[in-house]
Amino acid sequence: MSNRVIAWIDQRFPLSSFIKHELTEYPTPRNLSYWWNFGFLAGFVLVLQVVSGLFLAMHYKPDTALAFDSVQHIMRNVNYGWLLRYMHSTGASAFFVVIYLHMARTLYYGSYRAPRELMWWSGQIILLTIMATAFMGYLLPWGQMSYWGAQVITALFGATPFVGDQIVIWLRGGFAVGDPTLTRFFALHYLLPFVIFAMVFIHLIALHSVKSSNPSGINLRAKDNIPFHPYFTIKDFFGLGIFLIVFCAFLFFKPDFFIGTENNIPANPLHTPTHIEPEWYFLPFYAILRAVPDALGGAVAMALSILIYGALPYLDRSKIPGGARYRPIYRLLFYIFVLDIMVLAYVGGQPPVGPVVSINRIATFIYFGVFLVLPFASIWEERWLRARGLPPAVQEILANEASQHGARQ
Amino acid sequence: MTASSDDGNAPQDPARRDFLGTVTAAVATAGAVAACWPFISSMNPSTDVLAEANTEVDLSGIAAGQMQTVAWQGKPIFILHRTPDEITAMAASNGGKDPQPDGQRVKNPQWLVVIALCTHMGCIPNKNSEGWLCPCHGSVYDNSGRILSGPAPRNLDIPPYTFATADKIVIGKS
Ligand code: FES
């Protein structure tokens, strides 16, 4: 019976061949470690956010007079409203945790290098869209931190030469953040997940065309690939279990860990909180913004600090396969960079007085310095590694690549 | 021109056809861009937001040395009633980073009217006896709203305003 149904569908839609091609026969390197779980986890959190957000939207009111109270209404009166709301707010942080780990894995193993540039870039667009979505979502509860965060970030666009003021007014729909701003942020907060879904689709199509990278950094022989299903569905689901334990620990025991206490006060346009700080996932970039003493320069530096990742496939000039594992200098740069981001995140959350200011500037300098040093360091490192003697297998791969490259020209 | 002159399929004048194609594409693009305008414009302040563009303030209740914060176009405005000491001190200095004589910043030296948003990133500075201190990144302003130190690039902005009577101002009209 079910066979006949499937046969009926297969005549009209490539169902079986799709499942075969993308799951049960999709070749996956058998040496993938748990670091390769985070893409799946990001997809899971995306679905979680869309579902919890949809149900929240059935009770939330995007109107400055009602917004704050409607969130309290969700928390107190709506059945399981507290669960939906905390799921959504904890989910936002979880999203950034898994995405940042996913990116850290890509950096460590050099997975952004040819032929996976388009995966890296589509991922960049996904990251930027998620950041915009998170930023707009944070305004919706209409608390003090929501209001002043939006006020400060929209004011950044005022640094645009010539038309800065008009752009800020256009973004806000008024002279300050107000009702029009709240309503449009809600509309866009609902729209952008569709854009994210579309980009994730492109990300996955690119993945299934270039296939997964793996810890060795070289393409495995066909016999060293195993089908995605069931081997990696199982591995992903196991990782999901671990993730859910951590996620639920926050969700049920520390639900307001990621919500600033200041945000329990309704927005007041005539009173600034004593200390404005963005959500933790924006802190490193916020620190870079503050490091530059000029408004336009700060905004440009912050934009650059995110966009510069797109240049990595070109900045990394080494041909040695494999990421940090087989490249000592690159590994050193990777750890300096990760440490530096943590320093930036820390100072981004501190009031900018005393030593914080200079630490902030030095860390910003190092952040960009790593990108600037990479082209030279990678060339030098390749020369050094070759002189030291590469394993014969790697030499063979490099020779093959070189001859292919020569043949193409 | 008639279409019967040759085999009927080959274009007689390919350059002419390309030209028409280009023109069609250009007009269509211009039309599509123009059609975006209503959507973009709808995000600008609506007429009711613009209608609240003026605020009247009665100054008689503000004693010398006191400051009042009022809302104008959703933005806070500081109205500072300066004491004679403050007036002389401010007239004597020229500010700091963004020098400007005090005379250019007031209509009546007793009354300082400034937009209460730090020119750095828009926080509301806190009043102290020397002027203002921004809680966000530590910009310091004097009693003329001029930037003395900190990351803010400009002096506090002056809104357009007029004295309707001796103790009433209209903010938004100059
Ligand atoms: S907003 Fe006032 S110092 Fe930055």
Coordinates of C-alpha atoms and ligand atoms in Angstrom, one line a residue:
Chain A
M1 CA 0.0 0.0 0.0
S2 CA 2.5 2.6 1.1
N3 CA 4.8 1.4 -1.7
R4 CA 2.1 2.2 -4.1
V5 CA 1.6 5.6 -2.6
I6 CA 5.3 6.4 -2.9
A7 CA 5.4 5.1 -6.4
W8 CA 2.4 7.3 -7.2
I9 CA 4.3 10.3 -5.8
D10 CA 7.6 9.4 -7.4
Q11 CA 6.0 9.6 -10.8
R12 CA 5.0 13.2 -10.1
F13 CA 7.7 14.4 -7.7
P14 CA 11.3 13.2 -7.1
L15 CA 10.7 12.1 -3.5
S16 CA 12.6 8.9 -3.2
S17 CA 15.5 10.1 -5.3
F18 CA 15.7 13.2 -3.2
I19 CA 15.8 11.3 0.1
K20 CA 18.4 9.0 -1.4
H21 CA 20.5 11.7 -2.8
E22 CA 20.4 14.1 0.2
L23 CA 20.1 11.7 3.1
T24 CA 20.5 7.9 2.8
E25 CA 23.2 8.0 0.2
Y26 CA 24.6 11.5 0.9
P27 CA 28.3 11.0 1.4
T28 CA 29.7 12.4 4.6
P29 CA 33.3 12.2 5.8
R30 CA 33.4 9.5 8.5
N31 CA 35.9 11.5 10.6
L32 CA 33.6 14.4 11.4
S33 CA 33.9 15.3 15.1
Y34 CA 31.2 16.8 17.4
W35 CA 32.4 20.2 16.2
W36 CA 30.4 19.5 13.1
N37 CA 27.1 19.4 15.1
F38 CA 26.5 23.1 15.4
G39 CA 25.1 23.7 11.9
F40 CA 22.3 21.2 12.7
L41 CA 21.8 22.8 16.1
A42 CA 21.5 26.3 14.6
G43 CA 18.8 24.9 12.3
F44 CA 17.0 23.5 15.3
V45 CA 17.2 26.8 17.2
L46 CA 15.9 28.6 14.1
V47 CA 12.8 26.4 14.1
L48 CA 12.4 26.8 17.9
Q49 CA 12.5 30.6 17.5
V50 CA 10.0 30.7 14.7
V51 CA 7.5 28.4 16.5
S52 CA 7.8 30.2 19.9
G53 CA 7.7 33.6 18.1
L54 CA 4.6 32.7 16.2
F55 CA 2.7 31.8 19.3
L56 CA 4.0 34.9 21.2
A57 CA 2.8 37.1 18.3
M58 CA -0.8 35.8 19.0
H59 CA -0.7 37.6 22.3
Y60 CA 1.8 40.5 21.9
K61 CA 0.7 44.0 21.0
P62 CA 3.1 46.2 19.1
D63 CA 1.9 49.6 20.4
T64 CA 3.9 51.7 22.8
A65 CA 0.9 52.0 25.1
L66 CA 0.3 48.3 25.3
A67 CA 3.6 46.5 24.5
F68 CA 5.1 46.4 27.9
D69 CA 1.8 45.3 29.6
S70 CA 1.1 42.7 26.9
V71 CA 4.5 41.0 27.7
Q72 CA 3.4 41.0 31.4
H73 CA 0.1 39.6 30.3
I74 CA 1.9 36.8 28.4
M75 CA 4.0 36.1 31.5
R76 CA 1.1 35.9 34.0
N77 CA -2.2 35.2 32.2
V78 CA -1.5 33.3 29.0
N79 CA -1.4 29.5 29.4
Y80 CA 2.3 28.6 29.3
G81 CA 3.0 32.1 28.2
W82 CA 6.0 32.2 30.5
L83 CA 7.4 29.2 28.8
L84 CA 6.9 30.6 25.3
R85 CA 8.5 33.9 26.3
Y86 CA 11.5 32.4 28.1
M87 CA 12.0 29.9 25.3
H88 CA 12.1 32.8 22.8
S89 CA 14.5 35.0 24.9
T90 CA 16.8 32.1 25.9
G91 CA 16.6 30.8 22.3
A92 CA 18.0 34.1 21.0
S93 CA 21.1 33.7 23.2
A94 CA 21.3 30.0 22.3
F95 CA 21.2 30.9 18.6
F96 CA 24.3 33.1 19.0
V97 CA 26.1 30.5 21.1
V98 CA 25.7 27.8 18.4
I99 CA 26.4 30.2 15.5
Y100 CA 29.5 31.5 17.1
L101 CA 30.7 28.0 17.9
H102 CA 29.9 27.0 14.3
M103 CA 32.0 29.9 13.0
A104 CA 34.8 29.1 15.4
R105 CA 34.9 25.6 14.0
T106 CA 35.0 27.0 10.5
L107 CA 37.9 29.3 11.4
Y108 CA 39.9 26.6 13.3
Y109 CA 39.6 24.0 10.6
G110 CA 39.9 26.5 7.7
S111 CA 36.6 25.3 6.3
Y112 CA 36.0 28.7 4.7
R113 CA 38.8 28.0 2.1
A114 CA 38.1 27.1 -1.5
P115 CA 35.8 25.6 -2.7
R116 CA 33.6 26.6 0.3
E117 CA 33.7 30.4 -0.1
L118 CA 30.0 30.7 -1.0
M119 CA 29.1 28.7 2.1
W120 CA 31.1 31.1 4.2
W121 CA 29.5 34.1 2.6
S122 CA 26.0 32.9 2.7
G123 CA 26.7 32.1 6.4
Q124 CA 27.8 35.7 6.8
I125 CA 24.5 37.0 5.4
I126 CA 22.7 34.6 7.7
L127 CA 24.7 36.0 10.7
L128 CA 23.9 39.6 9.7
T129 CA 20.2 38.9 9.3
I130 CA 20.1 37.1 12.6
M131 CA 21.8 40.1 14.2
A132 CA 19.2 42.5 12.7
T133 CA 16.4 40.2 13.8
A134 CA 17.7 40.0 17.4
F135 CA 18.2 43.7 17.6
M136 CA 14.7 44.5 16.5
G137 CA 13.2 41.8 18.7
Y138 CA 14.9 43.4 21.7
L139 CA 12.8 46.5 21.3
L140 CA 9.5 44.7 21.4
P141 CA 9.2 44.3 25.2
W142 CA 9.5 48.1 25.4
G143 CA 11.6 48.2 28.5
Q144 CA 14.2 50.8 29.3
M145 CA 17.1 48.8 27.8
S146 CA 15.0 48.0 24.8
Y147 CA 14.2 51.7 24.2
W148 CA 17.7 53.1 24.8
G149 CA 19.4 50.3 22.9
A150 CA 17.3 51.1 19.9
Q151 CA 17.8 54.8 20.4
V152 CA 21.6 54.4 20.4
I153 CA 21.9 52.0 17.5
T154 CA 19.5 53.9 15.2
A155 CA 21.5 57.0 16.1
L156 CA 24.6 55.3 14.6
F157 CA 23.2 55.9 11.2
G158 CA 23.3 59.6 11.9
A159 CA 27.0 59.3 11.2
T160 CA 26.2 58.8 7.5
P161 CA 27.7 61.9 5.7
F162 CA 25.2 64.5 4.4
V163 CA 21.9 62.6 4.9
G164 CA 22.5 61.1 8.3
D165 CA 19.7 63.0 10.1
Q166 CA 17.1 62.2 7.5
I167 CA 18.1 58.5 7.5
V168 CA 17.7 58.3 11.3
I169 CA 14.3 60.0 11.1
W170 CA 13.3 57.7 8.3
L171 CA 14.4 54.6 10.2
R172 CA 12.5 55.6 13.3
G173 CA 9.4 57.0 11.5
G174 CA 9.6 60.0 13.9
F175 CA 12.1 62.3 15.6
A176 CA 12.8 59.8 18.4
V177 CA 12.2 56.1 18.8
G178 CA 8.4 55.8 19.3
D179 CA 5.3 54.1 18.3
P180 CA 6.0 54.0 14.5
T181 CA 9.5 52.5 15.4
L182 CA 8.0 49.8 17.5
T183 CA 5.4 48.8 14.9
R184 CA 7.9 48.6 12.1
F185 CA 10.4 46.7 14.2
F186 CA 7.7 44.1 14.9
A187 CA 6.8 43.8 11.2
L188 CA 10.5 43.4 10.3
H189 CA 11.2 41.0 13.2
Y190 CA 8.4 38.8 11.7
L191 CA 9.7 39.2 8.1
L192 CA 13.5 38.6 8.6
P193 CA 13.2 34.9 9.7
F194 CA 11.8 34.2 6.2
V195 CA 14.9 35.7 4.7
I196 CA 17.0 33.6 7.1
F197 CA 15.2 30.5 6.0
A198 CA 15.8 31.3 2.3
M199 CA 19.5 31.9 3.1
V200 CA 19.7 28.7 5.1
F201 CA 18.3 26.9 2.0
I202 CA 21.1 28.4 -0.2
H203 CA 23.6 27.5 2.5
L204 CA 22.5 23.9 2.4
I205 CA 22.3 23.7 -1.4
A206 CA 25.9 25.0 -1.5
L207 CA 26.8 22.4 1.2
H208 CA 25.4 19.5 -0.7
S209 CA 27.3 20.6 -3.8
V210 CA 30.7 21.0 -2.2
K211 CA 30.1 18.5 0.7
S212 CA 31.2 18.8 4.3
S213 CA 34.7 19.8 5.2
N214 CA 36.4 17.5 7.7
P215 CA 39.1 17.7 10.4
S216 CA 41.8 16.5 8.1
G217 CA 41.3 19.3 5.7
I218 CA 41.7 17.0 2.6
N219 CA 39.0 15.4 0.5
L220 CA 38.6 11.9 1.6
R221 CA 38.5 8.9 -0.8
A222 CA 35.0 7.7 -1.6
K223 CA 35.4 4.7 0.7
D224 CA 36.0 7.0 3.7
N225 CA 32.7 8.6 3.3
I226 CA 29.6 7.2 4.9
P227 CA 25.9 7.9 4.4
F228 CA 24.5 10.9 6.3
H229 CA 21.6 8.8 7.4
P230 CA 21.7 7.0 9.8
Y231 CA 25.2 7.7 10.9
F232 CA 25.1 11.5 11.3
T233 CA 21.4 11.8 12.0
I234 CA 22.2 9.8 15.1
K235 CA 25.3 11.9 15.9
D236 CA 23.4 15.1 15.4
F237 CA 20.5 13.9 17.6
F238 CA 22.9 12.9 20.4
G239 CA 24.4 16.4 20.2
L240 CA 20.9 17.8 20.3
G241 CA 20.3 15.9 23.6
I242 CA 23.3 17.5 25.2
F243 CA 22.3 20.9 23.8
L244 CA 18.8 20.6 25.2
I245 CA 20.1 19.7 28.7
V246 CA 22.1 22.9 28.8
F247 CA 19.3 24.9 27.1
C248 CA 16.6 23.7 29.6
A249 CA 18.9 24.3 32.5
F250 CA 18.8 28.0 31.6
L251 CA 15.2 28.0 30.4
F252 CA 13.9 26.5 33.7
F253 CA 16.4 27.5 36.3
K254 CA 17.9 30.8 35.1
P255 CA 15.4 32.2 32.7
D256 CA 16.2 35.8 33.2
F257 CA 20.0 35.3 33.1
F258 CA 20.1 36.9 29.6
I259 CA 17.5 39.6 30.3
G260 CA 18.9 42.9 31.8
T261 CA 17.1 43.8 35.0
E262 CA 16.7 47.4 33.7
N263 CA 14.4 46.0 31.1
N264 CA 11.7 45.3 33.8
I265 CA 11.2 49.1 33.8
P266 CA 8.9 50.4 31.1
A267 CA 10.6 52.6 28.4
N268 CA 11.0 56.2 29.4
P269 CA 12.1 58.5 26.6
L270 CA 13.0 61.2 29.2
H271 CA 15.3 59.2 31.4
T272 CA 18.5 57.4 30.3
P273 CA 19.5 54.3 32.4
T274 CA 22.9 55.0 34.1
H275 CA 24.6 52.3 32.1
I276 CA 23.5 51.2 28.6
E277 CA 24.9 48.0 27.4
P278 CA 23.8 45.8 24.5
E279 CA 23.0 42.0 24.7
W280 CA 26.1 39.9 25.3
Y281 CA 26.3 38.7 21.7
F282 CA 26.8 42.3 20.5
L283 CA 29.4 43.2 23.1
P284 CA 32.6 42.6 21.1
F285 CA 31.3 44.7 18.2
Y286 CA 30.0 47.4 20.6
A287 CA 33.5 47.6 22.1
I288 CA 35.0 48.1 18.7
L289 CA 32.4 50.9 18.1
R290 CA 33.5 52.6 21.2
A291 CA 37.2 52.2 20.6
V292 CA 37.2 54.8 17.8
P293 CA 36.9 58.4 19.2
D294 CA 35.0 59.6 16.1
A295 CA 31.3 58.8 15.5
L296 CA 31.6 57.9 11.8
G297 CA 34.9 56.1 12.3
G298 CA 33.4 54.0 15.1
A299 CA 30.4 53.0 13.0
V300 CA 32.7 52.1 10.0
A301 CA 35.0 50.1 12.3
M302 CA 32.0 48.2 13.7
A303 CA 30.6 47.4 10.3
L304 CA 34.1 46.4 9.1
S305 CA 34.6 44.2 12.2
I306 CA 31.8 41.9 10.9
L307 CA 32.2 42.3 7.2
I308 CA 35.9 41.5 7.2
Y309 CA 35.2 37.8 7.8
G310 CA 34.1 37.7 4.2
A311 CA 37.6 38.5 3.0
L312 CA 39.1 35.5 4.9
P313 CA 39.2 33.1 1.9
Y314 CA 41.5 35.7 0.2
L315 CA 43.5 36.8 3.3
D316 CA 44.5 33.2 4.1
R317 CA 47.1 32.6 1.3
S318 CA 48.4 29.2 2.5
K319 CA 47.9 26.2 0.3
I320 CA 48.6 23.7 3.1
P321 CA 45.4 21.7 3.6
G322 CA 43.8 21.4 6.9
G323 CA 43.2 24.1 9.4
A324 CA 44.8 25.1 12.6
R325 CA 45.6 21.5 13.4
Y326 CA 48.4 21.3 10.9
R327 CA 49.4 25.0 10.8
P328 CA 51.1 26.1 14.0
I329 CA 51.2 29.9 13.1
Y330 CA 47.6 29.9 12.0
R331 CA 46.7 28.0 15.2
L332 CA 48.5 30.7 17.3
L333 CA 46.6 33.5 15.5
F334 CA 43.3 31.6 16.0
Y335 CA 43.8 31.4 19.8
I336 CA 45.0 35.1 20.0
F337 CA 41.9 36.1 18.1
V338 CA 39.5 34.1 20.2
L339 CA 41.1 35.4 23.4
D340 CA 40.9 38.9 22.0
I341 CA 37.2 38.6 21.2
M342 CA 36.6 37.6 24.8
V343 CA 38.6 40.6 26.1
L344 CA 36.5 42.8 23.8
A345 CA 33.3 41.2 25.1
Y346 CA 34.4 41.9 28.6
V347 CA 35.3 45.6 28.1
G348 CA 32.2 46.1 26.0
G349 CA 30.2 45.5 29.1
Q350 CA 32.2 47.9 31.3
P351 CA 31.7 51.6 31.7
P352 CA 34.4 53.3 29.6
V353 CA 36.5 54.8 32.3
G354 CA 40.1 54.4 33.3
P355 CA 42.1 51.4 31.9
V356 CA 39.0 50.0 30.2
V357 CA 39.4 52.6 27.4
S358 CA 43.0 51.7 26.6
I359 CA 42.4 47.9 26.9
N360 CA 39.4 48.4 24.6
R361 CA 41.6 50.2 22.0
I362 CA 44.5 47.7 22.2
A363 CA 42.1 44.8 21.8
T364 CA 40.4 46.5 18.8
F365 CA 43.9 47.0 17.3
I366 CA 44.7 43.3 17.8
Y367 CA 41.3 42.2 16.3
F368 CA 42.0 43.9 13.0
G369 CA 45.8 43.2 13.3
V370 CA 45.1 39.5 13.1
F371 CA 43.3 39.9 9.8
L372 CA 46.1 42.1 8.4
V373 CA 48.9 39.8 9.5
L374 CA 47.2 36.7 8.2
P375 CA 48.2 37.1 4.5
F376 CA 51.9 37.4 5.4
A377 CA 51.9 34.9 8.2
S378 CA 50.1 32.3 6.0
I379 CA 52.6 32.7 3.1
W380 CA 55.6 32.6 5.5
E381 CA 54.1 29.6 7.4
E382 CA 53.6 27.6 4.1
R383 CA 57.2 28.2 3.1
W384 CA 58.4 27.2 6.6
L385 CA 56.3 24.0 6.6
R386 CA 57.4 23.0 3.1
A387 CA 61.1 23.6 4.1
R388 CA 60.6 21.5 7.2
G389 CA 59.2 18.7 5.0
L390 CA 55.6 17.8 4.6
P391 CA 54.2 14.3 4.8
P392 CA 54.4 12.6 1.4
A393 CA 50.6 12.3 1.1
V394 CA 50.2 16.0 1.6
Q395 CA 53.0 16.7 -0.9
E396 CA 51.2 14.6 -3.4
I397 CA 48.0 16.6 -2.9
L398 CA 49.8 19.9 -3.3
A399 CA 51.5 18.6 -6.5
N400 CA 48.2 17.4 -7.9
E401 CA 46.6 20.8 -7.2
A402 CA 49.5 22.6 -8.8
S403 CA 49.3 20.5 -12.0
Q404 CA 45.5 20.9 -12.2
H405 CA 45.9 24.6 -11.8
G406 CA 48.6 24.7 -14.5
A407 CA 46.4 22.7 -16.8
R408 CA 43.6 25.1 -16.4
Q409 CA 45.6 28.1 -17.5
Chain B
M1 CA 8.6 49.3 -43.3
T2 CA 7.1 46.0 -44.4
A3 CA 8.1 42.6 -43.0
S4 CA 8.1 40.8 -46.3
S5 CA 11.4 42.0 -47.7
D6 CA 13.5 38.9 -47.0
D7 CA 13.0 35.4 -45.5
G8 CA 10.8 36.9 -42.8
N9 CA 12.8 35.6 -39.8
A10 CA 16.1 37.4 -39.7
P11 CA 16.0 40.9 -38.3
Q12 CA 16.6 43.5 -40.9
D13 CA 18.4 45.8 -38.6
P14 CA 19.7 44.1 -35.5
A15 CA 21.2 47.3 -34.1
R16 CA 17.7 48.9 -34.1
R17 CA 16.3 45.9 -32.3
D18 CA 19.0 46.0 -29.6
F19 CA 18.3 49.7 -29.2
L20 CA 14.6 49.0 -28.6
G21 CA 15.5 46.3 -26.1
T22 CA 17.8 48.6 -24.2
V23 CA 15.3 51.3 -24.1
T24 CA 12.6 49.0 -22.9
A25 CA 14.8 47.6 -20.1
A26 CA 15.8 51.2 -19.1
V27 CA 12.2 52.4 -18.9
A28 CA 11.1 49.3 -17.0
T29 CA 13.9 49.7 -14.5
A30 CA 13.2 53.4 -14.0
G31 CA 9.5 52.5 -13.5
A32 CA 10.3 49.8 -11.0
V33 CA 12.6 52.2 -9.0
A34 CA 10.0 54.9 -9.0
A35 CA 7.4 52.4 -7.8
C36 CA 9.6 51.8 -4.7
W37 CA 9.2 55.4 -3.6
P38 CA 5.7 55.2 -2.0
F39 CA 7.0 52.3 0.1
I40 CA 10.1 54.1 1.2
S41 CA 8.2 57.3 1.8
S42 CA 5.6 55.6 4.0
M43 CA 8.4 54.9 6.5
N44 CA 9.0 58.7 7.0
P45 CA 7.2 60.5 9.9
S46 CA 3.4 60.6 9.2
T47 CA 1.5 63.8 9.2
D48 CA 0.2 63.4 12.8
V49 CA 3.8 63.0 14.0
L50 CA 4.8 66.1 12.1
A51 CA 1.8 68.0 13.5
E52 CA 3.2 67.6 17.0
A53 CA 6.2 69.5 15.8
N54 CA 5.8 72.6 18.2
T55 CA 5.9 72.7 22.0
E56 CA 5.0 75.7 24.1
V57 CA 6.7 76.2 27.4
D58 CA 5.8 78.6 30.2
L59 CA 9.0 79.8 31.8
S60 CA 7.6 81.6 34.8
G61 CA 7.7 78.5 37.1
I62 CA 11.5 77.9 36.6
A63 CA 13.5 79.7 39.2
A64 CA 17.1 80.9 38.6
G65 CA 19.5 77.9 38.9
Q66 CA 16.8 75.4 38.1
M67 CA 16.4 73.2 35.0
Q68 CA 13.3 71.7 33.5
T69 CA 13.1 68.9 30.9
V70 CA 10.3 69.2 28.4
A71 CA 9.4 66.9 25.4
W72 CA 9.6 68.3 21.9
Q73 CA 9.0 66.0 18.9
G74 CA 9.5 63.1 21.3
K75 CA 12.9 64.4 22.2
P76 CA 13.8 65.8 25.6
I77 CA 14.8 69.5 25.8
F78 CA 16.7 71.1 28.7
I79 CA 15.6 74.5 29.7
L80 CA 18.1 76.0 32.1
H81 CA 17.5 79.2 34.0
R82 CA 21.1 80.4 34.5
T83 CA 22.2 82.5 37.4
P84 CA 24.2 85.7 36.8
D85 CA 27.4 83.9 37.9
E86 CA 26.8 81.2 35.4
I87 CA 26.1 83.8 32.7
T88 CA 29.3 85.6 33.3
A89 CA 31.3 82.4 33.5
M90 CA 29.9 81.1 30.2
A91 CA 30.3 84.4 28.4
A92 CA 33.9 84.4 29.4
S93 CA 34.7 81.0 28.0
N94 CA 34.6 79.7 24.4
G95 CA 33.9 76.1 25.2
G96 CA 36.3 73.2 24.4
K97 CA 36.4 70.8 21.5
D98 CA 33.8 72.6 19.4
P99 CA 34.4 76.3 20.3
Q100 CA 31.5 78.6 20.1
P101 CA 30.8 81.9 21.9
D102 CA 27.9 81.7 24.5
G103 CA 26.2 84.6 22.7
Q104 CA 25.5 82.4 19.6
R105 CA 23.9 79.7 21.7
V106 CA 21.2 81.7 23.5
K107 CA 18.5 84.2 22.6
N108 CA 18.4 85.6 26.1
P109 CA 21.4 84.8 28.3
Q110 CA 19.2 83.9 31.2
W111 CA 17.7 81.0 29.3
L112 CA 19.7 78.1 27.8
V113 CA 17.5 75.9 25.6
V114 CA 19.3 72.7 24.2
I115 CA 18.3 69.3 22.9
A116 CA 19.0 67.0 25.8
L117 CA 20.6 64.3 23.7
C118 CA 24.3 63.7 23.9
T119 CA 25.8 64.3 20.5
H120 CA 27.8 61.1 20.8
M121 CA 25.1 58.5 20.8
G122 CA 22.0 60.1 22.1
C123 CA 21.9 59.4 25.8
I124 CA 20.5 62.0 28.2
P125 CA 23.2 63.8 30.1
N126 CA 22.8 64.3 33.8
K127 CA 22.9 67.9 35.3
N128 CA 25.5 68.9 37.8
S129 CA 26.6 72.3 39.0
E130 CA 29.3 72.6 36.3
G131 CA 27.0 71.6 33.4
W132 CA 26.2 68.1 32.3
L133 CA 27.8 64.7 32.5
C134 CA 26.7 62.0 30.1
P135 CA 26.3 58.7 31.9
C136 CA 26.9 56.5 28.8
H137 CA 30.5 57.3 27.8
G138 CA 31.4 60.2 30.0
S139 CA 31.0 63.3 27.8
V140 CA 31.2 66.5 29.9
Y141 CA 29.3 69.6 28.9
D142 CA 29.4 73.1 30.4
N143 CA 26.5 75.4 31.3
S144 CA 26.2 76.5 27.8
G145 CA 25.9 72.9 26.6
R146 CA 29.3 73.0 25.0
I147 CA 31.4 69.8 24.9
L148 CA 34.4 70.0 27.1
S149 CA 35.7 66.4 27.1
G150 CA 34.7 62.9 26.2
P151 CA 33.7 61.2 23.0
A152 CA 30.9 63.5 21.9
P153 CA 31.9 65.4 18.7
R154 CA 29.6 68.5 19.0
N155 CA 28.1 70.8 21.5
L156 CA 24.5 70.0 22.5
D157 CA 22.2 71.0 19.6
I158 CA 20.0 74.1 19.9
P159 CA 16.4 73.5 18.8
P160 CA 14.7 76.3 16.8
Y161 CA 12.6 78.3 19.2
T162 CA 11.2 81.8 19.8
F163 CA 10.1 83.9 22.7
A164 CA 6.3 84.3 22.2
T165 CA 6.2 86.6 25.3
A166 CA 8.8 87.4 27.9
D167 CA 8.2 84.1 29.7
K168 CA 6.9 81.8 27.1
I169 CA 8.8 80.1 24.4
V170 CA 7.6 78.1 21.4
I171 CA 10.1 75.3 20.5
G172 CA 9.9 74.2 16.9
K173 CA 9.4 77.7 15.4
S174 CA 12.2 80.1 14.9
Ligands
FES1 S1 26.2 59.0 24.4 FE1 26.9 60.5 25.7 S2 29.0 60.0 25.8 FE2 28.3 58.5 24.5

